XYZ file of C-alpha atoms in Angstrom:
647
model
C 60.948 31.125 123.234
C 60.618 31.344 119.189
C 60.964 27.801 117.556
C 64.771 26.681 116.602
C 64.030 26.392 112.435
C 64.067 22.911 111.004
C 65.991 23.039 107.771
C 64.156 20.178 106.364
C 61.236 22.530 106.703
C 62.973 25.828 105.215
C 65.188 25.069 101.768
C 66.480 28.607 101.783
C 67.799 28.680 105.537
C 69.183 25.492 104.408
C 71.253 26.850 102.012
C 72.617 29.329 104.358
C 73.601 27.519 107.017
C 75.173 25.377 104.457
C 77.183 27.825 102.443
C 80.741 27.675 102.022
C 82.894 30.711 100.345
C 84.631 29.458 97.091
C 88.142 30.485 95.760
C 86.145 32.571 93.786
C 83.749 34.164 96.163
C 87.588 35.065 98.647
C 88.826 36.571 95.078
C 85.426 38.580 94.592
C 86.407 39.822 98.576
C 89.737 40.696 98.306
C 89.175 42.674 94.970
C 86.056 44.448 95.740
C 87.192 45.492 99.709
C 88.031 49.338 100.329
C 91.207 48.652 102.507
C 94.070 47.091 101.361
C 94.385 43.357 102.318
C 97.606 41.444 102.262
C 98.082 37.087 102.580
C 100.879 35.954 104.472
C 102.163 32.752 104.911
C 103.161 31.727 108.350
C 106.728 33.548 108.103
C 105.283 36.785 107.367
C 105.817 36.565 103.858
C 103.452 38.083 101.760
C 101.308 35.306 99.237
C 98.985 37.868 97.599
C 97.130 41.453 97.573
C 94.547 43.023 96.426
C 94.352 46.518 94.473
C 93.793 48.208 96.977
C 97.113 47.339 98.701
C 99.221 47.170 95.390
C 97.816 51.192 95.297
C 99.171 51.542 98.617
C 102.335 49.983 98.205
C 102.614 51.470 94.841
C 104.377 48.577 92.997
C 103.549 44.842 92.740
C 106.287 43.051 90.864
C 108.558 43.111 93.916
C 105.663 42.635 96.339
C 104.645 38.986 96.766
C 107.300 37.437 98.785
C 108.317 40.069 101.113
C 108.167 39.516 104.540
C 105.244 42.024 105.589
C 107.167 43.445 108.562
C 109.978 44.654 106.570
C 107.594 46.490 104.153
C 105.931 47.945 106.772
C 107.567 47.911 109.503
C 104.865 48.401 112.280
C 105.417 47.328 115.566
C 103.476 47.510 119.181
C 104.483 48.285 123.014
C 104.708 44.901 125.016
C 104.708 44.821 128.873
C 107.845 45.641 129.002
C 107.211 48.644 126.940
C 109.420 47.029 124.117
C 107.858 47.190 120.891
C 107.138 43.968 119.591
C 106.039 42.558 116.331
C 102.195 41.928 115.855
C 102.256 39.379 113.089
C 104.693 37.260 115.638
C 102.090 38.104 118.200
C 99.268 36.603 116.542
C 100.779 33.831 115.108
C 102.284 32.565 118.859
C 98.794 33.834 120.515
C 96.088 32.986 117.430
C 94.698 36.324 118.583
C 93.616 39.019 116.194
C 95.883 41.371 116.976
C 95.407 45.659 115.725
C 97.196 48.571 115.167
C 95.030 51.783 115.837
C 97.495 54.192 114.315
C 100.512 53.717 112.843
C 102.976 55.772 110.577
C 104.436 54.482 107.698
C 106.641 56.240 104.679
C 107.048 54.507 101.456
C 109.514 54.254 99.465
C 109.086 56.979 97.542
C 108.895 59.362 100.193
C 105.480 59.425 100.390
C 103.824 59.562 104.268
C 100.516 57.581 105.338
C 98.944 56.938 108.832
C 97.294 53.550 108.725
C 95.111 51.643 111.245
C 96.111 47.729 110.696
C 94.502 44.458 111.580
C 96.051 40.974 111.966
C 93.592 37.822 111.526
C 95.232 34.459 111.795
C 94.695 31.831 108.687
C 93.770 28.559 110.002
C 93.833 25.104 108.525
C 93.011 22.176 110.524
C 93.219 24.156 113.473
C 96.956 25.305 112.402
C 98.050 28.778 112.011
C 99.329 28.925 108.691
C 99.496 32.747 108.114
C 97.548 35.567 108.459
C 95.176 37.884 106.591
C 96.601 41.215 106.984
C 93.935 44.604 106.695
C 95.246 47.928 106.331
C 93.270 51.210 106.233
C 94.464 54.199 105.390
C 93.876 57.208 107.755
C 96.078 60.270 106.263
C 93.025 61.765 105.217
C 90.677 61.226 108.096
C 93.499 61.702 110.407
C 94.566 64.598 108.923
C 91.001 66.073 109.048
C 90.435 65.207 112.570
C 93.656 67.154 113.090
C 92.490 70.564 112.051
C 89.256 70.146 113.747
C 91.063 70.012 116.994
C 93.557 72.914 115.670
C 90.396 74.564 115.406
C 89.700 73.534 118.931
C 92.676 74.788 120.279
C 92.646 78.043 118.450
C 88.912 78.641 119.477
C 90.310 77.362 123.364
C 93.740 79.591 123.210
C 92.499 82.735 121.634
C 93.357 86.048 123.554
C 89.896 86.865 122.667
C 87.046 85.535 123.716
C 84.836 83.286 121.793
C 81.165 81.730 122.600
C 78.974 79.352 120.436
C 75.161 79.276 120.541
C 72.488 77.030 118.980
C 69.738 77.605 117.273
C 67.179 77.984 120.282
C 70.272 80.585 122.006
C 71.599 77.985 124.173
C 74.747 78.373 124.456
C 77.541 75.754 123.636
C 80.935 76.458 124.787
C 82.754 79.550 126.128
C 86.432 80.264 125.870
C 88.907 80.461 128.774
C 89.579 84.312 127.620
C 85.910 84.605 128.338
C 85.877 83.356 131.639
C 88.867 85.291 131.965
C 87.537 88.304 131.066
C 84.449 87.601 133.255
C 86.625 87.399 136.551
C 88.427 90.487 135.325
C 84.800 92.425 134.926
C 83.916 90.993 138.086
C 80.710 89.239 136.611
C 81.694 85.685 137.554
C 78.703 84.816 139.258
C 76.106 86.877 136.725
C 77.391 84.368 134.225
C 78.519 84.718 130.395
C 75.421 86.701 129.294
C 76.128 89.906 131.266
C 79.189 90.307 128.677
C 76.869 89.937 125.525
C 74.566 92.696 124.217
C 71.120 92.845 125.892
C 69.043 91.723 122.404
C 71.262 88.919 121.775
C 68.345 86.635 121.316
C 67.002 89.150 118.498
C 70.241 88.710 117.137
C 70.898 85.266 116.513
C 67.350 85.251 115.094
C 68.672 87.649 112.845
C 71.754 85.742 112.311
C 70.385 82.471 111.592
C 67.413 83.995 109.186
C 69.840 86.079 107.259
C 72.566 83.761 107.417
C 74.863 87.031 107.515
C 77.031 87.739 109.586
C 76.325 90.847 112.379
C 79.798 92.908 113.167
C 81.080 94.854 115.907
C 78.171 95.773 118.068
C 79.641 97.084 120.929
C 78.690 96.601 124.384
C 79.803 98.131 128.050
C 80.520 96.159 130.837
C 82.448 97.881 134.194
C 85.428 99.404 132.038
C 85.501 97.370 129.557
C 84.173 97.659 125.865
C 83.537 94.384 123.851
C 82.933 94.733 120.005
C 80.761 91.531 119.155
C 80.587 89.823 115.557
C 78.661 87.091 115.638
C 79.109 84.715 112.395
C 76.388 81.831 111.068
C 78.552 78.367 111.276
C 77.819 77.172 107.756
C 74.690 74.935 107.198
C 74.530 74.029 111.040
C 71.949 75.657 112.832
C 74.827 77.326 115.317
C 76.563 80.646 115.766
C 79.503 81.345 116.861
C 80.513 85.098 118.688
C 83.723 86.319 118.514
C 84.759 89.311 121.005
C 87.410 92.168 121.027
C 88.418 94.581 123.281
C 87.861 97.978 121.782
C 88.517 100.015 125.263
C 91.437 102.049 123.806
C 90.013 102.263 120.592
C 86.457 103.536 121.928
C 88.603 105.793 123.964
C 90.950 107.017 121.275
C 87.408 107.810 119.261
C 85.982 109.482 121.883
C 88.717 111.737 122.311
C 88.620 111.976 118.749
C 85.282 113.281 119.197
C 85.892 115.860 121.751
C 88.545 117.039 119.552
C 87.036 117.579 116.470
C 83.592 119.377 118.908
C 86.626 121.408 120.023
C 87.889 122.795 117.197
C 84.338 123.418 116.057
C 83.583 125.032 118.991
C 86.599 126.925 118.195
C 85.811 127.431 114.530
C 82.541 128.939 115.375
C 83.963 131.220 118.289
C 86.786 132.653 115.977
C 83.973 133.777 113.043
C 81.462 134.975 115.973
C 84.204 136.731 117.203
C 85.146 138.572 113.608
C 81.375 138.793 113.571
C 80.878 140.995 116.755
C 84.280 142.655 116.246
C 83.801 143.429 112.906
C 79.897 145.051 113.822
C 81.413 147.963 115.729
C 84.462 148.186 113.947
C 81.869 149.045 111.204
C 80.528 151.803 113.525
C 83.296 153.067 114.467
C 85.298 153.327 110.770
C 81.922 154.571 109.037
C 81.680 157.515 112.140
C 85.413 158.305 110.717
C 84.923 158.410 107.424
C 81.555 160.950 107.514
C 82.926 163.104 109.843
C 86.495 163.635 107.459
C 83.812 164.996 105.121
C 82.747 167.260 107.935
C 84.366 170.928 108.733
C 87.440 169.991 111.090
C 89.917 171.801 113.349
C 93.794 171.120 111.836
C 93.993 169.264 115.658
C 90.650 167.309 115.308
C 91.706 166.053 111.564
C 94.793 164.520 113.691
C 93.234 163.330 115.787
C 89.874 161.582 113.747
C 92.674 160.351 111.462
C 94.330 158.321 114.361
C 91.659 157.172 115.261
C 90.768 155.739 111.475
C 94.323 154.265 111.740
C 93.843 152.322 114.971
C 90.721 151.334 113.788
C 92.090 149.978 110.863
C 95.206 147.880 112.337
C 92.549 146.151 114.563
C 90.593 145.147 111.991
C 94.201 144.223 110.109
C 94.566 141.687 113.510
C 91.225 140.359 113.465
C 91.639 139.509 109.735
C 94.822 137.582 110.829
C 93.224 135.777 113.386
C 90.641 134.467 110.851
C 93.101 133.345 108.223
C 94.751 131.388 110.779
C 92.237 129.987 112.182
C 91.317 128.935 108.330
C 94.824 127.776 108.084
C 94.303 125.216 111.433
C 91.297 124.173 110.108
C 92.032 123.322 106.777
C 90.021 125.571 104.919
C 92.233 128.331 103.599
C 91.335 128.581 99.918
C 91.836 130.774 96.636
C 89.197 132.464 94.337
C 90.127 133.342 90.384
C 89.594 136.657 89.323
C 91.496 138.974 87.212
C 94.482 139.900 88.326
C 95.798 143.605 87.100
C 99.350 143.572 88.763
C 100.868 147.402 88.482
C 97.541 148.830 89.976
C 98.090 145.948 92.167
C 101.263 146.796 93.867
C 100.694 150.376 93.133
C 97.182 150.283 95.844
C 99.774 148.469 98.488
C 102.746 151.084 98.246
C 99.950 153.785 98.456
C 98.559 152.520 101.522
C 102.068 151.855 103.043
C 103.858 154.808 101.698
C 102.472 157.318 104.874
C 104.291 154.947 107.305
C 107.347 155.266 105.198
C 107.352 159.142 105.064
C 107.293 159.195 108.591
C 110.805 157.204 109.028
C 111.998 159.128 105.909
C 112.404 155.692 104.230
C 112.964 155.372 100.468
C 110.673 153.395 98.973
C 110.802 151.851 95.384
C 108.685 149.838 92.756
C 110.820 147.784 90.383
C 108.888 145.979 87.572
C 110.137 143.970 84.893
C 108.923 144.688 81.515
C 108.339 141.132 80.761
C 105.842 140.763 83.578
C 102.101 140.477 82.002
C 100.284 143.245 82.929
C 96.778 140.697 83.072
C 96.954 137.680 84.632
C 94.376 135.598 86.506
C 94.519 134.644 89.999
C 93.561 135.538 93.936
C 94.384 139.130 94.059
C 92.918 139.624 97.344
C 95.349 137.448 98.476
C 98.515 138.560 96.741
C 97.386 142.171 97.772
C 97.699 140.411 101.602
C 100.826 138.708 101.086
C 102.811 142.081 99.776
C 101.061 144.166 101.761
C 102.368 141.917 104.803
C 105.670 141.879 103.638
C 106.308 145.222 103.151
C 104.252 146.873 105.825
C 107.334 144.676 108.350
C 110.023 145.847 105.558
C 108.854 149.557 106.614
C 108.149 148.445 110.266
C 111.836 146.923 111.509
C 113.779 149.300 108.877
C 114.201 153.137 110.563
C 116.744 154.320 107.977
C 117.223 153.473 104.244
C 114.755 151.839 102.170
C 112.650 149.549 100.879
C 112.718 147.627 97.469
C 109.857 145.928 96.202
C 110.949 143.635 92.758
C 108.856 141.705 90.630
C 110.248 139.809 87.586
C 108.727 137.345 85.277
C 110.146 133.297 86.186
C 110.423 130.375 83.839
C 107.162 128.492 84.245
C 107.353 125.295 85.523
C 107.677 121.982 83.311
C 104.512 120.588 84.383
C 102.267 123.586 83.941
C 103.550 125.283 80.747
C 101.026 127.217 80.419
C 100.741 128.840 83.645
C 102.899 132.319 84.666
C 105.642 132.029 87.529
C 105.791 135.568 89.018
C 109.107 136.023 91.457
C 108.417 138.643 94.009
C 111.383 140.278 96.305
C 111.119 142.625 99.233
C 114.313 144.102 100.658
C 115.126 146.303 103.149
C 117.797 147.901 105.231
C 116.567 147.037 108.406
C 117.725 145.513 111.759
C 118.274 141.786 109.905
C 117.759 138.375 111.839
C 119.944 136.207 113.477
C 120.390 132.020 112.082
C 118.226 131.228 114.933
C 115.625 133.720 114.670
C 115.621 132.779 111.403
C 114.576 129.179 111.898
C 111.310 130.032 113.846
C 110.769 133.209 111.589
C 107.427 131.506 109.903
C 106.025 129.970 112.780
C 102.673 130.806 114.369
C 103.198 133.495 117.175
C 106.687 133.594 116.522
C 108.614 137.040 116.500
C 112.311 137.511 116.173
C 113.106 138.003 119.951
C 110.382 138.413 122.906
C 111.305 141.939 122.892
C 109.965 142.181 118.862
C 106.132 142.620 120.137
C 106.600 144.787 122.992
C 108.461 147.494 120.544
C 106.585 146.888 117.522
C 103.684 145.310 118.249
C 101.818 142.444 115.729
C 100.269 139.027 116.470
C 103.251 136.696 114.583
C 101.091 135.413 112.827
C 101.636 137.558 109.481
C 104.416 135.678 108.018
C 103.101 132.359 108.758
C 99.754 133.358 106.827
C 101.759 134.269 104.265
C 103.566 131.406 103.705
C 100.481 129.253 103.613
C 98.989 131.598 101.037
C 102.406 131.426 98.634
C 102.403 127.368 99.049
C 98.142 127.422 97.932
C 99.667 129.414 95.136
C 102.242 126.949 94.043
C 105.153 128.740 94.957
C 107.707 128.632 97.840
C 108.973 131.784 100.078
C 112.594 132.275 101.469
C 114.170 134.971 103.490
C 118.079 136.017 103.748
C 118.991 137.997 106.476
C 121.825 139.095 108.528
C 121.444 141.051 112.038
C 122.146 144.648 110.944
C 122.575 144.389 107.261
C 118.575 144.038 106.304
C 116.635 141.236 105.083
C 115.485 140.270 101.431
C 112.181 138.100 101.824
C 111.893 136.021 98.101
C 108.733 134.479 97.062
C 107.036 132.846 93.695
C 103.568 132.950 93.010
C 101.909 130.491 90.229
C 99.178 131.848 88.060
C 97.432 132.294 84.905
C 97.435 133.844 81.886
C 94.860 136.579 81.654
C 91.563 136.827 79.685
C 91.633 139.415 77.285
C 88.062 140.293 76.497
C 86.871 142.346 74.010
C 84.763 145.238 74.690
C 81.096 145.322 73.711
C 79.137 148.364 72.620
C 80.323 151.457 73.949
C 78.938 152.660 77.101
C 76.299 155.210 76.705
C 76.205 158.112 78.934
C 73.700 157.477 81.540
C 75.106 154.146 81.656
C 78.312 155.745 82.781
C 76.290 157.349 85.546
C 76.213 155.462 89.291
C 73.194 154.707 90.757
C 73.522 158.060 92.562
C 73.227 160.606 89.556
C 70.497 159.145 88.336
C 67.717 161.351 87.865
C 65.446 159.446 89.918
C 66.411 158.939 93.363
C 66.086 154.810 94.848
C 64.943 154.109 97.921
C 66.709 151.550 99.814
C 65.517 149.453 102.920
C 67.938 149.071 105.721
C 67.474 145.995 108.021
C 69.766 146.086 110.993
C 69.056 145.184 114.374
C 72.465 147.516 115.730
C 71.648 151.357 115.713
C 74.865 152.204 115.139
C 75.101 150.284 111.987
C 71.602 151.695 111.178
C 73.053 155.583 111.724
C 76.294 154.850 109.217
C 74.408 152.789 106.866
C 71.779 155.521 106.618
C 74.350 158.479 106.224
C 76.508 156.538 103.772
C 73.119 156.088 101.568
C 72.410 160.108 102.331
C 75.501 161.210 101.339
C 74.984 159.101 97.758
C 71.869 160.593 97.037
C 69.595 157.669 98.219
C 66.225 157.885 99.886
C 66.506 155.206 103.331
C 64.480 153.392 105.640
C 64.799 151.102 108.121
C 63.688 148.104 109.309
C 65.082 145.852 112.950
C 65.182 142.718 111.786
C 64.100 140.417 109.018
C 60.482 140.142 109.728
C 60.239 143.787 109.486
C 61.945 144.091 106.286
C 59.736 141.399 104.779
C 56.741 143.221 105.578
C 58.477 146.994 104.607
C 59.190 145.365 101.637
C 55.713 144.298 100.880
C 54.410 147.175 101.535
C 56.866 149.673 99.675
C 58.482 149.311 96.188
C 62.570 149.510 97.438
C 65.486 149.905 94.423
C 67.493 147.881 97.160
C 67.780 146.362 100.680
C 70.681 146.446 102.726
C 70.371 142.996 104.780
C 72.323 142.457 107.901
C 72.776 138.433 107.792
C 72.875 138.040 112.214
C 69.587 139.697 113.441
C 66.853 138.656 115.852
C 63.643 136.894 115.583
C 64.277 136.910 111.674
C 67.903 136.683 110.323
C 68.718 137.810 106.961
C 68.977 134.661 104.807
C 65.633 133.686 105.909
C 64.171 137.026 105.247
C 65.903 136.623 101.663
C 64.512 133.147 101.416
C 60.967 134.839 101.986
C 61.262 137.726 99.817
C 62.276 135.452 96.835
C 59.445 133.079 97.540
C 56.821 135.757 97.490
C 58.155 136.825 93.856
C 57.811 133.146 92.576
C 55.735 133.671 89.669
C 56.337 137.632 89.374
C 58.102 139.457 86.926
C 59.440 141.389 90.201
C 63.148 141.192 92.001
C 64.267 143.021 94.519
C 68.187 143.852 94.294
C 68.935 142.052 98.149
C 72.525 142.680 99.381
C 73.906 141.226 102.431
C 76.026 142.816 105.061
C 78.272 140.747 107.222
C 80.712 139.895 109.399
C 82.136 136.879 108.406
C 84.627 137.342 105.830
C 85.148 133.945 104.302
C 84.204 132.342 100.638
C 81.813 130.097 102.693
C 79.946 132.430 103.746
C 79.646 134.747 100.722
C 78.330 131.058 98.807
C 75.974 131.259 101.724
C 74.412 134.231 101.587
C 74.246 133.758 97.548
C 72.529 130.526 97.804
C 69.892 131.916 100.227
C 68.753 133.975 97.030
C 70.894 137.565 98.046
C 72.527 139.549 94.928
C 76.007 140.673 96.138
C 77.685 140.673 99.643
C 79.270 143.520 101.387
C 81.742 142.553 104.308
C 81.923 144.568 107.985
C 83.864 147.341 108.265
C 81.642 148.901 105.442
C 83.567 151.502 103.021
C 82.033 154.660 101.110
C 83.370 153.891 98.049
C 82.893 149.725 98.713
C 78.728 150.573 98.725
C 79.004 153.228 95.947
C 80.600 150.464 93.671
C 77.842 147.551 94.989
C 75.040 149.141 94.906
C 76.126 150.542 90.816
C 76.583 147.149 90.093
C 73.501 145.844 91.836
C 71.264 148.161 90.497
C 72.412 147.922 86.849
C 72.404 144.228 87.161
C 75.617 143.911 85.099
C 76.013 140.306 85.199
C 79.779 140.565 84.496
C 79.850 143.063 87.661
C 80.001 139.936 90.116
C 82.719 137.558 88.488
């Protein structure tokens, strides 16, 4: 037991156990305490207060001499579960009585939460007042508040939520997490089974980066749980929130299968026109050689039908292709001069047989205002009034057929630009209000029995459409059954480029490839025989010397081997297609002052895949069904390497 100290013996415990607080030392107290103290007398009225209180209260004047109760009103159950008056409490009990939490508005409107203590004053062992102590919680209170709002949130989310600390222990789980654990049927396997498999990795990650990791997803039975899992500021914690992305990992899957769909489709529609238009080419080059050949008045008729049929199948498969453009969202325009009256004049020639046969009138009405050069797609405006009159002619058996083009204000917007207003009319079998209102839709005919007597996919006037709209302009029709139908369209392009001629053209410049003195030699690679045989006979019949090669490995090393003027390259071939053959040839004459004229020969009909075959190094392309006069004109160009040949 440690020695009681002898104050004799110790001055400075001495003066402890003898010190007394002065009036001054109770002043230095009152003024220096953080809470707000208030002296009562033994009624409750208030004697004095420090600053801290006179801030609380927020006046002092009108202070000192209120009874405390009425200023603050507080109050505290009894056992009777009446509130009662502390102050009254601890001056009958001499108890020091407290307040945990009370609220109290000021005057002013102004709200606090305070936690207040009562200490009796005592002289000579008579309660004489009290020393009143008031803290001020609003602030604490208020933060202890949204800590448990953040409880609650974290506890009533629909999602669930899990914490972790720093060694991956984890802290608390969410009832939506054990919720969702029952509903997976991984009660017993415990919260981890729902998290990904590397979570440890990841809250290393986490914590080291301090950034947060979002939406790795994870399976569990039918369920798919996207996980973010967020550093929680400077503690050494993490918390994870989950989400149920079932649908949406669903919805994006069939997304997917979509999209691989339409590929699939994509690439069956232009293998399709690939392997359609490879015979076709057979069969439209056997044609055109044998009209050149000695013929029977009956076998003319007959070779000429065929040519025909031959040529309204390719018509369907070129349908089918723009369409299948149109779906995917690819149907664009090129910009090339556009020379309008030999324009229409090519389309009434090649529909002008069909309207001899029905005896049909057919006319050409241009306005005199309508440029003669302009610049636009005139492949495609070719299609589009080629279309329109070819059904003109084909629902019309008496009458005839009007074609009008006339010169339109330009648009506001685009001042500069020429609005060309096209009309078709004929005196044909007209449309009904509802045939009408399906007229431009894809595989729609007038009535079922349209297609049975006159044949055609429906898919004409839909193309067109979607060509006229990528032009800028809009296409109506007015039509009544029996009275004919006028089918109006506009068509936005540009002014032409009028460039001026250069030297004149000598002579032999004047010449084709053909009549030139020496005769070329051209390289064939084609893996189909029958495109070799037409191919070679076109070449023939132009004066060219030919070889052949079956595939592109071949015609790399014929062409290695032999100086060629030319090479015909079929783009689909075996063992060696013909852009990588290209890509080989053009390698080899790195460095070389040599170039082989390459031009490719496909199937595919498209812009893409001309910019294709271009960027794998090939001069010019020539698209399946090959024409005589199509190759006469290529290989002119491609030989003279007129750089102006190919805009």
């Amino acid at each position: 037991m440690s020695a009681v100290p002898n104050p004799q013996q110790d001055p400075m415990n001495q003066d402890r156990l003898t010190w007394l607080p002065t009036r001054e030392d109770a002043y230095l107290l009152m003024e220096s305490a953080g809470d707000a103290v208030f002296v009562t007398d033994r009624a409750g009225h208030i004697l004095s207060l420090n600053p801290m209180a006179q801030q609380l209260v927020g006046r002092t004047h009108d202070v000192v001499g209120r009874v405390f109760h009425d200023l603050i009103g507080c109050q505290t159950p009894n056992t009777n579960g009446q509130g009662g008056c502390p102050f009254e409490r601890m001056i009958t009990t001499g108890e020091v009585t407290m307040i945990p939490s009370h609220l109290w508005t000021r005057a002013d409107g102004t709200a606090f939460e305070l936690a207040t203590t009562f200490w009796p004053r005592v002289q000579r062992a008579e309660r004489v007042g009290a020393v009143i102590v008031a803290r001020d919680l609003t602030s604490e209170m208020e933060i202890q508040r949204d800590v448990q709002r953040v409880a609650r949130l974290a506890e009533e989310s629909p999602n669930p939520i899990v914490e972790f600390d720093g060694a991956g222990g984890m802290l608390f789980a969410n009832t939506a997490m054990v919720e969702l654990l029952t509903q997976c049927g991984a009660l017993t396997k415990g919260v981890e089974v729902l998290l990904p498999p590397n979570l440890t990795d990841i809250l290393k990650d986490c914590l080291r980066t301090r950034n947060a990791i979002c939406r790795l997803e994870h399976a569990v039975a039918d369920r798919v749980i996207a996980w973010s899992f967020f550093p929680m500021g400077d503690l050494d914690q993490i918390r994870a929130y989950g989400l149920d992305v079932t649908a949406d990992v669903a919805l994006r899957q069939a997304k997917e299968v979509a999209e691989e769909s339409a590929r699939a489709k994509g690439i069956f529609l232009a293998t399709m026109s690939h392997e359609l238009r490879t015979p076709m080419n057979g069969v439209l080059g056997c044609t055109q050689l044998l009209q050149d050949t000695t013929l029977t008045d009956a076998q003319r008729q007959l070779l000429q039908t065929m040519h025909r049929s031959a040529e309204a199948l390719l018509a369907l498969v070129n349908d089918i292709l723009d369409f299948s453009k149109i779906e995917a969202g690819k149907m664009t325009l090129e910009t090339a001069d556009v020379h309008l009256r030999p324009l229409i004049d090519d389309v009434i020639t090649l529909v002008s047989e069909s309207a001899k046969k029905k005896g049909l009138v057919l006319t050409v009405e241009l306005a005199p205002d309508v440029p003669e050069l302009l610049r636009g797609d005139p492949v495609r405006l070719r299609q589009i009034l080629f279309n329109l009159v070819g059904n003109a002619i084909k629902f019309t058996e008496s009458g005839e057929v009007c074609v009008a083009v006339e010169r339109c204000p330009s648009p506001a917007h685009l001042p500069d630009s020429v609005l060309i207003g096209w009309r078709i009319t004929d005196t044909g079998i007209g449309m009904s209000e509802d045939q009408l209102a399906k007229l431009f839709q894809a595989y729609a005919q007038a009535e079922a029995s349209t297609a049975r007597k006159f044949g055609g996919t429906g898919l004409g006037l839909m193309i067109c459409r979607q060509l006229v709209e990528l032009m800028g302009g809009d296409i109506t029709v007015h039509s009544a059954p029996g009275k004919g139908s006028t089918f109006s369209y506009t068509t936005l392009l540009l002014p032409g480029i009028h460039r001026e001629n250069g030297a004149k053209v000598s002579g032999a410049d004047r010449e084709s490839a053909g009549d030139r003195k020496r005769i070329s030699r051209i390289l064939v690679a084609d893996d189909n025989e029958i495109n070799q045989v037409v191919a070679c006979k076109f070449l023939q019949k132009l004066g060219y010397e030919v070889e052949v090669a079956r595939n592109g490995r071949e015609a790399i090393v014929a062409a290695a081997r032999v100086h060629y003027d030319a090479i015909l390259m079929d783009c689909e071939m075996p063992e060696m297609d013909g852009y990588a053959a290209t890509r080989a040839i053009r390698q080899r004459e790195t460095g070389s002052a040599g170039h082989i004229p390459v031009i490719a020969l496909t199937g595919h009909a498209s812009s893409e895949d001309e910019r294709v075959c271009l960027e794998a190094g090939m001069d010019a392309v020539l698209t399946k069904p090959v024409t005589l006069p199509a190759l006469r004109a290529t290989l002119d160009r491609t030989l003279r390497r007129d750089p102006d040949s190919f805009r």
